[in-house]
Coordinates of C-alpha atoms in Angstrom, one line a residue:
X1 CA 4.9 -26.3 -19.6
X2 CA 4.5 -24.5 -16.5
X3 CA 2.9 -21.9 -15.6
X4 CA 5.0 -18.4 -15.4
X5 CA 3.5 -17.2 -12.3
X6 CA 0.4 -18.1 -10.1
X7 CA -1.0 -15.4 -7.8
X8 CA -2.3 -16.7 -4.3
X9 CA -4.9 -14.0 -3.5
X10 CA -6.6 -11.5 -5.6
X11 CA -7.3 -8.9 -3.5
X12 CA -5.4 -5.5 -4.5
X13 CA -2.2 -6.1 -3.9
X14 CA -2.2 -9.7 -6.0
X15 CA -3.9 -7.9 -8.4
X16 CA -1.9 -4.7 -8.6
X17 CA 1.4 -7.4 -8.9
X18 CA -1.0 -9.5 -12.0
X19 CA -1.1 -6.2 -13.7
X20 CA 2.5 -5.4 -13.8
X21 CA 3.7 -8.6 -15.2
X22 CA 1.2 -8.0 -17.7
X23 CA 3.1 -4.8 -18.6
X24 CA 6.3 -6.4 -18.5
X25 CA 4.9 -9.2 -21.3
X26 CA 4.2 -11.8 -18.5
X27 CA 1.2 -13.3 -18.5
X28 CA 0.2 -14.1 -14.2
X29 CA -2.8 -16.7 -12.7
X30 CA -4.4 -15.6 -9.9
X31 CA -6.0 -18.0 -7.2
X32 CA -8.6 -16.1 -5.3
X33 CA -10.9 -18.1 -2.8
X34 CA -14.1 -15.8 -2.8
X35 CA -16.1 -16.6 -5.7
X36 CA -16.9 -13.2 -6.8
X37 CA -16.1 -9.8 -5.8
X38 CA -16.7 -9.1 -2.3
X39 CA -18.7 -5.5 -1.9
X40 CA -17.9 -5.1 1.9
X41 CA -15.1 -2.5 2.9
X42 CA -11.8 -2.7 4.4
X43 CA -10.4 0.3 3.3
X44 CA -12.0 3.1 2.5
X45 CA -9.5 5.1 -0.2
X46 CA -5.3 5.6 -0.9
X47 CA -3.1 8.0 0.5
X48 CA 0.8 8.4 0.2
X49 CA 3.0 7.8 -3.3
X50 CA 0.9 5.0 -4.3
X51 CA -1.6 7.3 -5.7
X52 CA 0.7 8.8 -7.7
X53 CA 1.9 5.3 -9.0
X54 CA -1.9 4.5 -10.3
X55 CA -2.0 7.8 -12.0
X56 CA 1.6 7.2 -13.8
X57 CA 0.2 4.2 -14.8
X58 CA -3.3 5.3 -16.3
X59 CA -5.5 4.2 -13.6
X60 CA -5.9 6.9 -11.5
X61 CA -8.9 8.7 -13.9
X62 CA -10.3 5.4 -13.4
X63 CA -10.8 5.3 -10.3
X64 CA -11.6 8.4 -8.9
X65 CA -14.0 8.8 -12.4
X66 CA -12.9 12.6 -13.1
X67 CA -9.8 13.6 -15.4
X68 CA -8.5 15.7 -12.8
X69 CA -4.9 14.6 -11.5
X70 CA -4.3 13.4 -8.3
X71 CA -4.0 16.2 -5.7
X72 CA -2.7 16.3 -2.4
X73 CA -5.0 16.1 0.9
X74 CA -4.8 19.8 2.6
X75 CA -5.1 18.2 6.7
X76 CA -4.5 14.7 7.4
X77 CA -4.2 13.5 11.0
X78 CA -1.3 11.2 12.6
X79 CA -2.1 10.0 16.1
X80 CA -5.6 11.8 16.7
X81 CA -3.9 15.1 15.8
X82 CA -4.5 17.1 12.7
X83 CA -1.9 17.8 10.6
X84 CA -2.3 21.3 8.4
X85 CA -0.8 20.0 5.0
X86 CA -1.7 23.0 3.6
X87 CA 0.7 25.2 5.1
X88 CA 3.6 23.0 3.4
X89 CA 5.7 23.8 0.6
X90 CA 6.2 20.5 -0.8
X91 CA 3.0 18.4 0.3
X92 CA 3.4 15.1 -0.1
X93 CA 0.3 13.4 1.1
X94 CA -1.8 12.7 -1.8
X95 CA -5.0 10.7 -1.0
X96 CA -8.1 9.2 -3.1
X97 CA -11.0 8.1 -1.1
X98 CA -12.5 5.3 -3.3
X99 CA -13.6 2.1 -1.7
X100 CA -11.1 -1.1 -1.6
X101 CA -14.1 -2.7 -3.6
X102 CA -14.0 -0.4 -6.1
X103 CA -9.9 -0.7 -6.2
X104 CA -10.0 -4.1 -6.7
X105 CA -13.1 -4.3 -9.8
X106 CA -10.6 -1.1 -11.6
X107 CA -7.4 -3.3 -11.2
X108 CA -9.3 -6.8 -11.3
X109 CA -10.3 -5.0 -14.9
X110 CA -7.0 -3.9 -16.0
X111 CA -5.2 -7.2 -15.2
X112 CA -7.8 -9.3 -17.4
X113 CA -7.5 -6.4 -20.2
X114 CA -3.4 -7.3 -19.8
X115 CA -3.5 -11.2 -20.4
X116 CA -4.3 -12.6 -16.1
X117 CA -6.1 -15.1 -15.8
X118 CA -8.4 -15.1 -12.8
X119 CA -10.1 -18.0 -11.1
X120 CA -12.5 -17.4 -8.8
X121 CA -13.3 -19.9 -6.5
X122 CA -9.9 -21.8 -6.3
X123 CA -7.7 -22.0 -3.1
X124 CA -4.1 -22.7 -2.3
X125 CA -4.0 -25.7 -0.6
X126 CA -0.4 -27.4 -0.9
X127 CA 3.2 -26.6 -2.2
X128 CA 6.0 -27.8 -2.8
X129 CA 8.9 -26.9 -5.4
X130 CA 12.5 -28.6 -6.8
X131 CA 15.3 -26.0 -8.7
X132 CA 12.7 -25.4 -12.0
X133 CA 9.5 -24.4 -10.3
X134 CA 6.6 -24.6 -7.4
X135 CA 3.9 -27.8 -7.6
X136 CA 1.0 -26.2 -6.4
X137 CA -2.4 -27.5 -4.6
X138 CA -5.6 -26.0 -5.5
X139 CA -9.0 -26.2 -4.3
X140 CA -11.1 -25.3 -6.7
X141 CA -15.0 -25.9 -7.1
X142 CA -14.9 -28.7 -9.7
X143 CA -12.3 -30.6 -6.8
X144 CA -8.5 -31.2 -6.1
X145 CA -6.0 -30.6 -8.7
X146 CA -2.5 -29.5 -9.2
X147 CA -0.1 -27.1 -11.4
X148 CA 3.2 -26.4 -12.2
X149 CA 4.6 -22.6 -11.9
X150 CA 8.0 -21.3 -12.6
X151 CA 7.3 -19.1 -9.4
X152 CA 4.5 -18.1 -7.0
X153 CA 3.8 -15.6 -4.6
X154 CA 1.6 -15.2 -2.0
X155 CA -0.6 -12.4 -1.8
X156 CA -3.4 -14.0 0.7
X157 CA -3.0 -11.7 3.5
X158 CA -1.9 -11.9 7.5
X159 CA -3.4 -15.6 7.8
X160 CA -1.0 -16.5 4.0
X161 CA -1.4 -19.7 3.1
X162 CA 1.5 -19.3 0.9
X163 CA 3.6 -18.1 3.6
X164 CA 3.2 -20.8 6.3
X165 CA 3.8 -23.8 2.9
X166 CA 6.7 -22.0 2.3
X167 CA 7.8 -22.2 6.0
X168 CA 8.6 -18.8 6.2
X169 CA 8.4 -17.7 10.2
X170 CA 6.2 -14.3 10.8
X171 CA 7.7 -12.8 14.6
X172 CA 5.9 -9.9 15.9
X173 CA 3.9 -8.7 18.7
X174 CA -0.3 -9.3 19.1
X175 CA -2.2 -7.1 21.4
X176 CA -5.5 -8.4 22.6
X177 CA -6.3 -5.7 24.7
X178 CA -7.4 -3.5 21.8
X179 CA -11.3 -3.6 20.7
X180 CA -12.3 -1.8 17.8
X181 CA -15.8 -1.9 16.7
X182 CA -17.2 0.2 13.4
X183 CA -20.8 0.4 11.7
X184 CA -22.2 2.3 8.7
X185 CA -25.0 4.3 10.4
X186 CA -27.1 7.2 9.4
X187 CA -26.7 10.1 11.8
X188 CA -29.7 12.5 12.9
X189 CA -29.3 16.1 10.9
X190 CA -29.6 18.2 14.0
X191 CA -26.2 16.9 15.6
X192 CA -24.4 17.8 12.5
X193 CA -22.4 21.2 12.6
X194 CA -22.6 22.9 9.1
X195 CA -19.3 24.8 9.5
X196 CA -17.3 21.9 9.7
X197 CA -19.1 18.8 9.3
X198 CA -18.5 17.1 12.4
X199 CA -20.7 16.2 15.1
X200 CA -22.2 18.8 17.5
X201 CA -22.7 16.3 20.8
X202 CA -24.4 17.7 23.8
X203 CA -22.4 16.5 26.8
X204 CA -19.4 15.7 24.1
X205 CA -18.7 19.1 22.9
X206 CA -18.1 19.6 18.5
X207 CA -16.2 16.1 17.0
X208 CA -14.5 16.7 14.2
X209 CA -15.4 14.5 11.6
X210 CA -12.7 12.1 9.7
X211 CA -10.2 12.7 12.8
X212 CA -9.3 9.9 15.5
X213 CA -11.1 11.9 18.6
X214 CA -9.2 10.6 21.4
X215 CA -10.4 11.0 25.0
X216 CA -9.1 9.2 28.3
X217 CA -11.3 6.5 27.9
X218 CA -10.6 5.6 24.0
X219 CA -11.0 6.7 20.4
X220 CA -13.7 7.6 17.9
X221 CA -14.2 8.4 14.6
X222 CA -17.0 9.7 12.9
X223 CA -16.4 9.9 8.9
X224 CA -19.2 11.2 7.1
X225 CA -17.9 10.6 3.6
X226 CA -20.6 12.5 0.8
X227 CA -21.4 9.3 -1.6
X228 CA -21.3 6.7 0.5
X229 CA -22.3 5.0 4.0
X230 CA -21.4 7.3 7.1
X231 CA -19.2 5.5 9.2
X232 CA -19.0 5.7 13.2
X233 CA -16.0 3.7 14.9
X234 CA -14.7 3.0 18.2
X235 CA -11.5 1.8 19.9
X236 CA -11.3 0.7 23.5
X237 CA -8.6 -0.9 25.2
X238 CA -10.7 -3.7 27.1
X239 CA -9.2 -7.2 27.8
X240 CA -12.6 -8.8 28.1
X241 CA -14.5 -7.9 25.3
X242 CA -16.7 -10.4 24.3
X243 CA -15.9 -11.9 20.8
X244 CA -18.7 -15.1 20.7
X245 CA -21.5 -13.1 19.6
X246 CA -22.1 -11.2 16.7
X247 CA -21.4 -7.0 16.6
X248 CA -25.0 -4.9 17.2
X249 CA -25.5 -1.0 16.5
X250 CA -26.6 -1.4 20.4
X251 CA -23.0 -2.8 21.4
X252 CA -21.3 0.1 19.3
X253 CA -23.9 2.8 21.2
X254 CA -22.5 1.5 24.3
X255 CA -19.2 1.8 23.1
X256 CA -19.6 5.3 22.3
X257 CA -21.2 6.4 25.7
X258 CA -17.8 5.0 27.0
X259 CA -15.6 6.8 25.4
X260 CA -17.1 10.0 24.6
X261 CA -19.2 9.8 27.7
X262 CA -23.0 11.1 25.5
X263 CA -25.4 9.4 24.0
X264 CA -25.4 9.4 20.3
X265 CA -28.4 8.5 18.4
X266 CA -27.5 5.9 15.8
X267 CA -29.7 4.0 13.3
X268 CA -28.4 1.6 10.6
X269 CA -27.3 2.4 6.9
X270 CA -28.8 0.6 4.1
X271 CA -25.4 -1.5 4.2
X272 CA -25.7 -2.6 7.6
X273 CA -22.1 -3.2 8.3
X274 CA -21.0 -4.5 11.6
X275 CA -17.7 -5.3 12.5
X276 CA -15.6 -5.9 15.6
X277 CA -11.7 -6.8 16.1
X278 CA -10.0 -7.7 18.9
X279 CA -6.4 -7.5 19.4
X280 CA -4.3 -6.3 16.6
X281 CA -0.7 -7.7 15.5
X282 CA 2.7 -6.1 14.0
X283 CA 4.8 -8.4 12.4
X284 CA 6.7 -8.9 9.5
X285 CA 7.9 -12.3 7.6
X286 CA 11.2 -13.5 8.4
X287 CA 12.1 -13.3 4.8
X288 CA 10.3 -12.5 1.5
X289 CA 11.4 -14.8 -0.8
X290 CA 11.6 -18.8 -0.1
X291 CA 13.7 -20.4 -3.1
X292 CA 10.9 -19.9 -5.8
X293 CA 7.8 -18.1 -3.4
X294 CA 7.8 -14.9 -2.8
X295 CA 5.6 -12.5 -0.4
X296 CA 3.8 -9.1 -1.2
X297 CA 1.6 -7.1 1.0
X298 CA -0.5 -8.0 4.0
X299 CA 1.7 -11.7 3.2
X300 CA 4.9 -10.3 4.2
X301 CA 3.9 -7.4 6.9
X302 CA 1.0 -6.9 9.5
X303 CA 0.6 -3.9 10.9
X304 CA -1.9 -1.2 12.5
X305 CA -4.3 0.7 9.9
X306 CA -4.1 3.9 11.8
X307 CA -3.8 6.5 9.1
X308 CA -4.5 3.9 6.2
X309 CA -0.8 3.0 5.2
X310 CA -1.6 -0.9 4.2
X311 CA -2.4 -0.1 0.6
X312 CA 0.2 2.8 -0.1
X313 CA 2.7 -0.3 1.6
X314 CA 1.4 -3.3 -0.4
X315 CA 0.7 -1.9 -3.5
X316 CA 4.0 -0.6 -3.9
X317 CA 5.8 -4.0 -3.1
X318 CA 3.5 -5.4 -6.1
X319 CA 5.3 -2.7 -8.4
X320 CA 8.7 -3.0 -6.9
X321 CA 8.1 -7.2 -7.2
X322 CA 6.7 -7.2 -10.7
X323 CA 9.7 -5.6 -13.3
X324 CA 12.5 -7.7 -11.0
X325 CA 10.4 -10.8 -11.6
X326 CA 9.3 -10.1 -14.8
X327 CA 13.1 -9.9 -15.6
X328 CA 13.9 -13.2 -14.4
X329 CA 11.5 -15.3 -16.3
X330 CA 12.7 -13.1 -19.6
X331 CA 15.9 -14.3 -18.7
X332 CA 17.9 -10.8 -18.7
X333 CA 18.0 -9.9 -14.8
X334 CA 21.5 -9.4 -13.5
X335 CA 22.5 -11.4 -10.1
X336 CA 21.0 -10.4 -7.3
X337 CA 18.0 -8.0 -9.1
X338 CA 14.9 -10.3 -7.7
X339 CA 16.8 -10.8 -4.1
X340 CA 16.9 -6.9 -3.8
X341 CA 13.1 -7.3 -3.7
X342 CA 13.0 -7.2 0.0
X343 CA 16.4 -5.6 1.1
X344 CA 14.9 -2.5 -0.9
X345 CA 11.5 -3.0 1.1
X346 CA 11.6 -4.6 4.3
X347 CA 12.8 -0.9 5.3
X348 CA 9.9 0.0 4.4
X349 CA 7.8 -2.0 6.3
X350 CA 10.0 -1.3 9.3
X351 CA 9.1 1.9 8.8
X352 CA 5.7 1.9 8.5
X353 CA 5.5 -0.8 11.5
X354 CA 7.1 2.4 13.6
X355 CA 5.1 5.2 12.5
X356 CA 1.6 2.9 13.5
X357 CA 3.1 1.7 16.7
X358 CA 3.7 5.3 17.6
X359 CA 0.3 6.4 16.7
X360 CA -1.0 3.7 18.5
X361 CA 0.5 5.2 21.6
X362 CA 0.0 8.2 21.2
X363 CA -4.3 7.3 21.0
X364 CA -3.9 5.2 24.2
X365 CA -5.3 6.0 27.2
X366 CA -3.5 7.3 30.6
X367 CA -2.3 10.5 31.6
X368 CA 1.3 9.4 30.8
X369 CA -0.1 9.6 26.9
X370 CA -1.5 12.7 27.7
X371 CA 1.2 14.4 28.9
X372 CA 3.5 12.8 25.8
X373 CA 0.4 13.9 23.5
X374 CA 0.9 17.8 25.1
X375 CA 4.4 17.8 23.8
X376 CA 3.8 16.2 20.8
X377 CA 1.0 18.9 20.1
X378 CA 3.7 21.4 20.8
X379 CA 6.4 19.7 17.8
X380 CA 4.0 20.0 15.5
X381 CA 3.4 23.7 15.9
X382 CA 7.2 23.7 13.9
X383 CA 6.3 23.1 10.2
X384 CA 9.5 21.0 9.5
X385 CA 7.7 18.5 11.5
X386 CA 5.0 18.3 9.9
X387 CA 6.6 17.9 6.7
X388 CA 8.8 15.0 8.2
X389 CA 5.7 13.5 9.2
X390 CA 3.7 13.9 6.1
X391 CA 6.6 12.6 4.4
X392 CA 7.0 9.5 6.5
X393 CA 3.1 8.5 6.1
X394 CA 3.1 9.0 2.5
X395 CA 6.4 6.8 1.9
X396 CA 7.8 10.2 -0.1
X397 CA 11.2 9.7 2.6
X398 CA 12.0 6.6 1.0
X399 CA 14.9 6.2 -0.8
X400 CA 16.6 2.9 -1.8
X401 CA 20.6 2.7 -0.9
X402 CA 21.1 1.7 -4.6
X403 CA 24.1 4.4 -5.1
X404 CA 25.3 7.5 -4.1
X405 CA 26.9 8.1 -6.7
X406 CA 24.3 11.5 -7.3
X407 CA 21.8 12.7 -4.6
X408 CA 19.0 11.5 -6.7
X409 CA 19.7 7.9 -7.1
X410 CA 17.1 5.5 -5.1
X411 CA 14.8 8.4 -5.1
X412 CA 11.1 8.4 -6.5
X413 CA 11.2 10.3 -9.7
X414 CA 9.6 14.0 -9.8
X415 CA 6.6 14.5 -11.7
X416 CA 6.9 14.8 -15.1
X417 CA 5.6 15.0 -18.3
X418 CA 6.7 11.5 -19.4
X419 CA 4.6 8.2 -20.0
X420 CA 5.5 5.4 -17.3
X421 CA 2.2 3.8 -18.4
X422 CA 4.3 0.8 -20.1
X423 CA 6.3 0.3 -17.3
X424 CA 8.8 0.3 -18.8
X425 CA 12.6 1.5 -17.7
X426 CA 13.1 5.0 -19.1
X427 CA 16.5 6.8 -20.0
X428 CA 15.4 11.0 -19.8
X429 CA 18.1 12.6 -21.8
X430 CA 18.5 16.2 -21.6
X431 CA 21.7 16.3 -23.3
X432 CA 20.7 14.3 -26.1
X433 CA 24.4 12.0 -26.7
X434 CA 23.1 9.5 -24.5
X435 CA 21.2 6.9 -27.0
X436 CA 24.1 5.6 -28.5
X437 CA 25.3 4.3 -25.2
X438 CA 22.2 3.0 -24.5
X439 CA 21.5 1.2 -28.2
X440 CA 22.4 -2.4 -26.7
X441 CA 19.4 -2.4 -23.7
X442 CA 17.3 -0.8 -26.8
X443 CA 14.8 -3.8 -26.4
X444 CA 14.2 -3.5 -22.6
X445 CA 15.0 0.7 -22.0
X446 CA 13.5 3.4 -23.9
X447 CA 15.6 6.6 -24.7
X448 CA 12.9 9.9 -24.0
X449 CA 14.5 13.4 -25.4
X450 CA 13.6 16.0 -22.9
X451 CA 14.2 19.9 -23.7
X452 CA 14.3 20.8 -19.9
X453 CA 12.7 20.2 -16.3
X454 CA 14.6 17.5 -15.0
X455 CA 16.2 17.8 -11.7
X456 CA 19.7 16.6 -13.5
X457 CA 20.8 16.2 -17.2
X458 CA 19.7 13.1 -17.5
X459 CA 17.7 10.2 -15.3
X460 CA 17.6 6.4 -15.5
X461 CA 13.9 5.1 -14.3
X462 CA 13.4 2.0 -13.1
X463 CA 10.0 0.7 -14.0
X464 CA 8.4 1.4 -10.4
X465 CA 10.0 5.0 -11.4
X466 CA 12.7 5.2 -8.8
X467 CA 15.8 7.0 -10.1
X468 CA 18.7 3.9 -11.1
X469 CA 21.1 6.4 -12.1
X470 CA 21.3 10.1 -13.0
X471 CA 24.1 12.9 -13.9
X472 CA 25.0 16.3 -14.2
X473 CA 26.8 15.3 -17.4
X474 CA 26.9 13.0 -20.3
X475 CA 28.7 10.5 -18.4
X476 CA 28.2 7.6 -20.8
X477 CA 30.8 5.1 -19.0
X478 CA 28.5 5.3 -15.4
X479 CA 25.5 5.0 -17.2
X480 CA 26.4 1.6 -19.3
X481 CA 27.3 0.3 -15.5
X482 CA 23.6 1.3 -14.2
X483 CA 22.1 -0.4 -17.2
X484 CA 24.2 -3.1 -16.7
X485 CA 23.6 -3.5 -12.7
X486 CA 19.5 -3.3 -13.0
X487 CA 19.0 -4.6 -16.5
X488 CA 21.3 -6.7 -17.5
X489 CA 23.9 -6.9 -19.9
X490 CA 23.8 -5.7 -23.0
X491 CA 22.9 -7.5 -26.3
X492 CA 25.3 -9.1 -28.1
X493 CA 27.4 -9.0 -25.0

């Protein structure tokens, strides 16, 4: 028998997808290439609805090891300039600054604890696939082997493996001209300004820490996070950079005389992480889905990591991915439910490809950018921009063209007091005439009584909690048509 699903890649979004089919009674194998966890960083925490997600699914105490909820960031910044979250009514940004590391032991944890089986180790290799499933190649550390899988999807990141077997194309742009170069350093306690924690440079002036400091001759960053390695960072727009020899603290001091045009004093943390980039790309696959692969995350869509959208992005195509396919293999998904996988979010990607080009601009150097950075400074002085803003980084603006039959449909469903830690599709009935209709999907939607507090009398969820359908009224004949369109039909049908 074949397998149900294999997982190319185990980092979080492969992961995060592993623990959703668990959920849904589906049990996934993941194929990661590094033979154990790797401790070195490449993002430092979440921001945007995906924290939200994790909490709705009992993961967010996890990892931010408190029982406090998840709260919203009061200033963010978009472009090198601050944005005062605080002053917004409905603040969407939520953030939780826990290393990808740490991400990926929690949900490397929970998908185990679900049924995934995880080998370390092994390495796509080879594909190929008929009308029943995929023939995979693996590299593993015992040799060569093959397996059969009903479907697999690649979650292996920009370089995919999966992707370029599957002969999917990936069109985009690449920059070389960008250098960015980053170190965890410790930080002389006489620079440091006790007011507001940033850096107090002579010749520099006061840097704000956790803020892209622009300047006409590039970018830097100091982040002084309080339990873990400081990090200093740099971006230069350079077209020779050097990229044959390893990254030195003394490479990055130079880098950061350039730009902020001072000496700062640096000396290596106990981590001694070095890294440089050069070039960047923006590109996303020509398709998702390739007969029986399918694409999630860094896989399907490259893109800047200016104000740290990859995870909120990737994360959430893992939940949007995992009910649809779960559904297929369990044999009740209607026509068309696992195809509107990526017309529901390439969008999204296209969105988040613009708001990183733009802030990409907006940090480059010229006095055109400074003149467009002036005006820009002078939107953001009007609140409703801000909130547009804040709504675009944290993916809270999305909304799926799934209906329009009520304003709510395709959006992400308020915050309530409701368990979505199942993951399972949820009828809220305020009305309480609406579980009758609903009896024949009784074995893949639950029916929740609610008193009051919903935004209409009653909401259909969709396991990744986006509204399906919702009414005014107990409009039982619409309702058996959205159960119908996202979860089949009934039984006994």
């Amino acid at each position: 028998m074949p397998e149900d699903v294999v997982i190319a890649g185990g980092g979080p979004n492969g992961l995060m997808l592993a623990c959703e089919l668990g959920l849904a009674g589906v049990r996934a194998l993941v194929l990661e290439r590094e033979p154990e966890l790797v401790q070195r960083n490449r993002a430092n925490g979440l921001i945007g609805q995906v924290v939200r997600l994790l909490d709705r699914r009992g993961l967010h105490q996890r990892l931010s090891g408190t029982p406090e909820p998840p709260q919203p960031f009061p200033a963010f910044v978009f472009g090198g300039f601050p944005l005062p979250l605080a002053e917004l009514d409905d603040n969407p940004l939520y953030g939780l600054g826990v290393p990808q590391h740490r991400i990926e032991q929690v949900l490397e944890e929970r998908a185990i604890e679900l049924g995934t089986e995880i080998r370390r180790g092994h390495e796509l290799t080879g594909l190929s696939q008929d009308d029943e499933a995929v023939t995979a190649e693996i590299t593993g550390p015992d040799g060569d082997y093959r397996l059969r899988t009903r479907f697999l999807v690649g979650a292996d990141g920009g370089r995919s493996t999966a992707r370029k077997l599957a002969g999917i194309d990936f069109p985009g742009v690449s920059r070389e001209n960008v250098v960015s170069r980053l170190a965890h350093v410790t930080v002389p306690g006489d620079l440091l300004d006790e007011r507001t924690g940033g850096l107090d440079l002579p010749g520099a002036g006061l840097v704000p820490p956790f803020l892209h400091h622009r300047t006409e001759r590039g970018v830097f960053t100091f982040a002084p996070f309080p339990d873990r390695p400081w990090i200093v960072s740099t971006m230069e727009w350079d077209p020779d950079a050097d990229d044959q020899t390893p990254m030195t603290l003394a490479e990055l001091r130079a880098s950061v005389h350039r730009v902020l045009g001072a000496d700062l004093p640096l000396q290596p943390a106990d981590s001694g992480h070095l890294r440089r980039v050069i070039g960047g790309n923006t590109r996303i696959a020509e398709r998702y889905r390739e007969r029986r692969v399918l694409l999630v995350g860094d896989a399907a869509h490259v893109h800047s990591a200016v104000g740290g959208p990859g995870l909120n992005l990737g994360l959430q195509d893992a939940v949007n991915l995992g009910w649809k396919l779960a559904a297929e293999l369990r044999g009740w998904a209607p026509p068309g439910l696992l195809d509107s996988y990526e017309s529901e979010r390439r969008p999204v990607a296209e969105r988040v490809v613009m708001h990183t080009q733009a802030q990409s601009a907006l940090l480059s150097p010229g006095p055109e950018i400074t003149g467009l950075r002036e005006l820009f400074g002078e939107l953001l002085q009007n609140r409703d921009n801000v909130q547009h803003i804040a709504d675009t980084m944290s993916g809270a603006d999305v909304r799926y063209d799934i209906g329009d039959a009520h304003p709510l449909i395709g959006r992400w469903a308020p915050d309530l007091q409701v368990d979505t830690s199942a993951a399972r599709p949820l009828l809220l009935d305020a009305t309480g005439t609406l579980a009758e209709a609903a009896a024949g999907w009784s074995d893949r939607v639950d029916v929740v009584a609610v008193r009051s507090g919903l935004p209409a009398a009653s909401m259909l969820l969709r396991p990744d909690c986006y509204i399906a359908w919702a009414s005014d009224s107990p409009d039982q004949d619409s309702l058996r048509e959205a159960l119908t369109r996202w979860f089949g039909v009934s039984r006994g049908s």
